[in-house]
Amino acid sequence: MPQPQKRIPKSFFTRSDVLQVSRELLGQHLITEIDGERTVGRIVETEAYHQDGDKACHAYAGRRTKRTEVMFMEGGHAYIYLCYGIHHLFNIVTGKADVGSAVLIRALEPVHGQPLMLERRGMERLEKRLTAGPGTLAQAMGIKKAWTGTDLTDPPGPIWLEYGDQIPSADNIAESARIGVGYAGECAQWPWRFTIAGNPWLSR
DNA sequence: CCCGTGATACACT
DNA sequence: GTGTATCACGGGT
C-alpha cells in the first residue's frame, strides 16, 4: 500500500478566499526539519490579512516594499518577518500571484519533537507558553527569517504543511477580532481571527 | 501596567 | 544619506 498523500498541495493555498483558507488551516500540521530533526505542531489559531480594505495588512492597498514583496507571490509561500526586534512571525501567503494576502499562524499544539522545541525556547517543562503565540511558536519550530519566500509546497524544504488527522468541524471554529492591530481603525474589530474553540494551546 | 529590541518605512536633508 | 516613529510580541511587575 502506498502512503496517502499527506503534504498540502499548492492548490489549497492559491484559493482567493483567505478567510476560508484560514479556517481550513485549523487542525493541519506545520512541520520543520532542520539537520534531520523534525518538529511538528497542529495549527489551532490563525489570522487572515488581505490587501483590499484591510488596514492591518502589511500589503494594504497593494503597497509593495522590500519586506512585503513576498506577500504578492503565489499562494503557498512563507512570509516571515521580525516583529518588535525579537519575534519572528510566520505567515502563509494565499491567493494568486500579485494579490497581497496571507494567514498568520498564531498558535500550535505540539505534536512531535517537544524536547527540541523546549530546548529552542530555553524551557524545562511542557507548558502552554511553548507555542501559544506567533513569536513563541516560530522560536519553538526553529523558523528563520531567511526562509521568507520559501515555497512550502516544494519538497524537500525545511518547512511545509501536511493534512492533520483531527480537523475541527465548523461548529468548533470560533471567530474573533485579531490581536495587536489596534492601529488599523475599524478593521481591528473584524472577526478575522480563527481558533479551535476551547483548545488549551491558544494565545492570550 | 511597562518595556526591551532592531528592522523597516518613510520623511526629510 | 540620515533621523526617527512605529511595530500582526512576550515576559515580567
Short mmCIF file of C-alpha atoms (C1' of nucleotides) in Angstrom, two decimals:
data_model
loop_
_atom_site.label_atom_id
_atom_site.label_comp_id
_atom_site.label_asym_id
_atom_site.label_seq_id
_atom_site.Cartn_x
_atom_site.Cartn_y
_atom_site.Cartn_z
CA MET A 1 0.00 0.00 0.00
CA PRO A 2 1.39 3.43 -0.91
CA GLN A 3 1.34 6.09 1.77
CA PRO A 4 -1.53 8.54 1.35
CA GLN A 5 -0.51 11.95 0.03
CA LYS A 6 -0.15 13.96 3.20
CA ARG A 7 1.56 17.16 2.10
CA ILE A 8 -0.85 20.01 1.48
CA PRO A 9 -0.67 20.99 -2.20
CA LYS A 10 -0.31 24.42 -3.74
CA SER A 11 -3.97 24.43 -4.83
CA PHE A 12 -5.00 24.63 -1.16
CA PHE A 13 -3.21 27.95 -0.75
CA THR A 14 -3.86 29.62 -4.10
CA ARG A 15 -7.59 29.94 -3.45
CA SER A 16 -8.69 33.54 -3.32
CA ASP A 17 -10.75 33.43 -0.09
CA VAL A 18 -8.16 33.99 2.62
CA LEU A 19 -10.82 33.64 5.34
CA GLN A 20 -11.70 30.17 4.13
CA VAL A 21 -8.05 29.15 3.90
CA SER A 22 -7.55 30.47 7.45
CA ARG A 23 -10.40 28.30 8.74
CA GLU A 24 -9.24 25.23 6.86
CA LEU A 25 -5.71 25.56 8.19
CA LEU A 26 -7.01 24.78 11.67
CA GLY A 27 -6.07 21.22 12.57
CA GLN A 28 -3.39 20.93 9.87
CA HIS A 29 0.20 20.18 10.74
CA LEU A 30 3.10 22.58 10.40
CA ILE A 31 6.42 20.77 10.10
CA THR A 32 10.04 21.87 10.16
CA GLU A 33 13.07 19.69 9.64
CA ILE A 34 16.50 21.10 10.41
CA ASP A 35 19.61 18.93 10.34
CA GLY A 36 17.36 15.88 10.19
CA GLU A 37 15.47 16.88 13.34
CA ARG A 38 11.75 17.20 12.86
CA THR A 39 9.25 19.22 14.87
CA VAL A 40 5.50 19.11 14.24
CA GLY A 41 2.72 21.35 15.52
CA ARG A 42 -1.03 21.26 14.98
CA ILE A 43 -2.39 24.65 13.95
CA VAL A 44 -5.02 25.85 16.46
CA GLU A 45 -5.15 29.61 15.82
CA THR A 46 -4.89 31.69 12.64
CA GLU A 47 -5.49 35.23 11.43
CA ALA A 48 -6.29 36.43 7.91
CA TYR A 49 -4.86 39.51 6.21
CA HIS A 50 -5.80 40.93 2.82
CA GLN A 51 -4.64 43.92 0.81
CA ASP A 52 -8.17 45.02 -0.12
CA GLY A 53 -9.56 47.36 2.52
CA ASP A 54 -7.69 45.75 5.41
CA LYS A 55 -5.59 48.44 7.09
CA ALA A 56 -3.99 45.85 9.37
CA CYS A 57 -2.41 44.14 6.35
CA HIS A 58 1.19 44.97 5.50
CA ALA A 59 0.16 44.84 1.84
CA TYR A 60 -2.81 47.20 2.36
CA ALA A 61 -3.93 48.82 -0.89
CA GLY A 62 -1.32 46.88 -2.82
CA ARG A 63 1.63 48.54 -1.13
CA ARG A 64 4.80 46.76 -2.15
CA THR A 65 8.03 47.16 -0.23
CA LYS A 66 11.14 45.05 0.00
CA ARG A 67 9.69 43.32 3.07
CA THR A 68 6.15 42.79 1.77
CA GLU A 69 7.10 41.74 -1.74
CA VAL A 70 6.72 38.06 -0.85
CA MET A 71 3.10 38.68 0.12
CA PHE A 72 2.46 39.17 -3.59
CA MET A 73 3.88 35.80 -4.56
CA GLU A 74 1.56 32.95 -5.44
CA GLY A 75 -0.14 31.22 -2.52
CA GLY A 76 1.91 28.60 -0.70
CA HIS A 77 4.99 30.68 0.06
CA ALA A 78 6.23 31.70 3.51
CA TYR A 79 6.13 35.33 4.64
CA ILE A 80 8.37 35.68 7.69
CA TYR A 81 9.39 38.96 9.28
CA LEU A 82 10.86 40.26 12.52
CA CYS A 83 8.43 41.99 14.87
CA TYR A 84 9.41 44.23 17.81
CA GLY A 85 13.04 43.43 17.16
CA ILE A 86 12.79 39.97 18.68
CA HIS A 87 9.99 37.81 17.35
CA HIS A 88 9.80 36.03 14.02
CA LEU A 89 6.24 35.87 12.76
CA PHE A 90 5.31 33.12 10.30
CA ASN A 91 2.62 33.64 7.67
CA ILE A 92 1.43 31.61 4.72
CA VAL A 93 0.85 33.59 1.54
CA THR A 94 -2.51 32.85 -0.10
CA GLY A 95 -4.24 33.56 -3.38
CA LYS A 96 -2.96 34.26 -6.86
CA ALA A 97 0.29 36.00 -7.67
CA ASP A 98 0.16 39.81 -7.39
CA VAL A 99 -2.54 39.73 -4.70
CA GLY A 100 -1.25 40.52 -1.20
CA SER A 101 -2.93 38.19 1.28
CA ALA A 102 -1.68 35.83 3.96
CA VAL A 103 -2.56 33.80 7.03
CA LEU A 104 -0.64 34.40 10.26
CA ILE A 105 -0.14 31.25 12.32
CA ARG A 106 -0.72 32.33 15.92
CA ALA A 107 -0.66 29.12 17.99
CA LEU A 108 0.23 25.45 17.73
CA GLU A 109 -0.45 22.35 19.75
CA PRO A 110 2.85 20.45 19.97
CA VAL A 111 2.61 17.08 18.22
CA HIS A 112 6.18 15.84 17.78
CA GLY A 113 9.69 16.87 18.79
CA GLN A 114 8.75 18.54 22.06
CA PRO A 115 12.24 18.09 23.59
CA LEU A 116 13.82 20.08 20.76
CA MET A 117 11.09 22.71 20.98
CA LEU A 118 11.74 23.08 24.71
CA GLU A 119 15.46 23.44 24.08
CA ARG A 120 14.92 26.15 21.47
CA ARG A 121 12.67 28.03 23.90
CA GLY A 122 15.01 27.57 26.85
CA MET A 123 12.27 25.82 28.80
CA GLU A 124 12.38 22.82 31.10
CA ARG A 125 8.80 21.60 31.13
CA LEU A 126 5.99 21.34 28.66
CA GLU A 127 3.60 24.21 29.30
CA LYS A 128 1.32 26.37 27.26
CA ARG A 129 3.79 29.17 26.65
CA LEU A 130 5.87 26.79 24.48
CA THR A 131 3.86 27.55 21.34
CA ALA A 132 0.90 29.79 22.35
CA GLY A 133 1.65 32.92 20.33
CA PRO A 134 3.13 33.70 16.92
CA GLY A 135 6.58 34.66 18.19
CA THR A 136 6.96 31.73 20.56
CA LEU A 137 5.83 29.11 18.07
CA ALA A 138 8.30 30.41 15.50
CA GLN A 139 11.09 30.07 18.05
CA ALA A 140 9.94 26.58 19.08
CA MET A 141 9.84 25.44 15.45
CA GLY A 142 13.23 26.96 14.61
CA ILE A 143 11.73 29.24 11.95
CA LYS A 144 14.29 31.61 10.44
CA LYS A 145 13.72 34.95 8.77
CA ALA A 146 15.91 33.75 5.89
CA TRP A 147 13.12 31.35 4.97
CA THR A 148 10.81 34.14 3.87
CA GLY A 149 9.83 33.49 0.26
CA THR A 150 10.29 29.73 0.63
CA ASP A 151 7.81 27.59 -1.30
CA LEU A 152 6.05 25.49 1.35
CA THR A 153 4.82 23.04 -1.27
CA ASP A 154 8.21 22.34 -2.84
CA PRO A 155 9.96 19.33 -1.29
CA PRO A 156 12.39 18.96 0.30
CA GLY A 157 12.00 22.25 2.14
CA PRO A 158 12.94 22.95 5.73
CA ILE A 159 9.29 23.82 6.33
CA TRP A 160 5.99 22.50 4.94
CA LEU A 161 2.41 21.54 5.83
CA GLU A 162 0.62 18.22 5.97
CA TYR A 163 -3.01 17.35 6.47
CA GLY A 164 -3.79 16.69 10.13
CA ASP A 165 -5.88 13.81 11.38
CA GLN A 166 -8.17 15.83 13.65
CA ILE A 167 -9.86 18.60 11.69
CA PRO A 168 -12.39 20.70 13.64
CA SER A 169 -15.97 20.82 12.41
CA ALA A 170 -17.43 24.21 11.53
CA ASP A 171 -19.17 24.20 14.92
CA ASN A 172 -15.82 24.01 16.67
CA ILE A 173 -14.28 27.02 14.95
CA ALA A 174 -14.56 30.33 16.81
CA GLU A 175 -14.13 33.74 15.18
CA SER A 176 -12.91 36.84 16.96
CA ALA A 177 -11.05 40.12 16.45
CA ARG A 178 -7.41 39.94 15.51
CA ILE A 179 -4.77 40.57 18.17
CA GLY A 180 -2.45 43.55 18.29
CA VAL A 181 -3.83 45.51 15.34
CA GLY A 182 -5.37 48.44 17.21
CA TYR A 183 -3.64 50.84 14.80
CA ALA A 184 -5.90 49.61 11.98
CA GLY A 185 -9.01 51.57 12.98
CA GLU A 186 -12.31 49.84 12.34
CA CYS A 187 -10.54 46.90 10.65
CA ALA A 188 -9.18 45.93 14.07
CA GLN A 189 -12.62 44.66 15.01
CA TRP A 190 -13.21 42.44 12.01
CA PRO A 191 -13.62 38.77 13.08
CA TRP A 192 -10.65 37.56 11.08
CA ARG A 193 -9.07 35.50 13.86
CA PHE A 194 -9.96 31.81 13.87
CA THR A 195 -9.42 29.35 16.68
CA ILE A 196 -10.27 25.77 17.54
CA ALA A 197 -12.80 26.59 20.24
CA GLY A 198 -11.60 25.76 23.73
CA ASN A 199 -8.25 24.39 22.65
CA PRO A 200 -5.78 24.69 25.56
CA TRP A 201 -2.89 25.90 23.36
CA LEU A 202 -4.39 29.20 22.20
CA SER A 203 -2.53 32.52 22.67
CA ARG A 204 -3.59 35.07 25.31
"C1'" DC B 1 0.98 48.07 33.76
"C1'" DC B 2 5.78 48.56 31.37
"C1'" DC B 3 9.41 47.93 28.35
"C1'" DG B 4 13.28 45.59 25.50
"C1'" DT B 5 14.64 45.08 20.76
"C1'" DG B 6 16.11 46.07 15.88
"C1'" DA B 7 14.31 46.04 11.18
"C1'" DT B 8 11.54 48.78 8.44
"C1'" DA B 9 9.30 52.56 6.11
"C1'" DC B 10 9.24 56.96 5.04
"C1'" DA B 11 10.07 61.87 5.63
"C1'" DC B 12 13.46 64.98 5.09
"C1'" DT B 13 18.17 66.79 4.18
"C1'" DG C 1 22.16 59.51 3.05
"C1'" DT C 2 20.36 60.20 7.74
"C1'" DG C 3 16.81 60.61 11.52
"C1'" DT C 4 13.04 58.58 13.84
"C1'" DA C 5 8.38 56.71 14.83
"C1'" DT C 6 6.40 52.51 14.73
"C1'" DC C 7 5.58 47.72 15.31
"C1'" DA C 8 0.48 41.30 13.31
"C1'" DC C 9 5.02 40.27 20.79
"C1'" DG C 10 6.17 38.25 25.20
"C1'" DG C 11 7.58 38.24 29.75
"C1'" DG C 12 7.77 40.32 34.00
"C1'" DT C 13 5.68 43.53 37.83
#
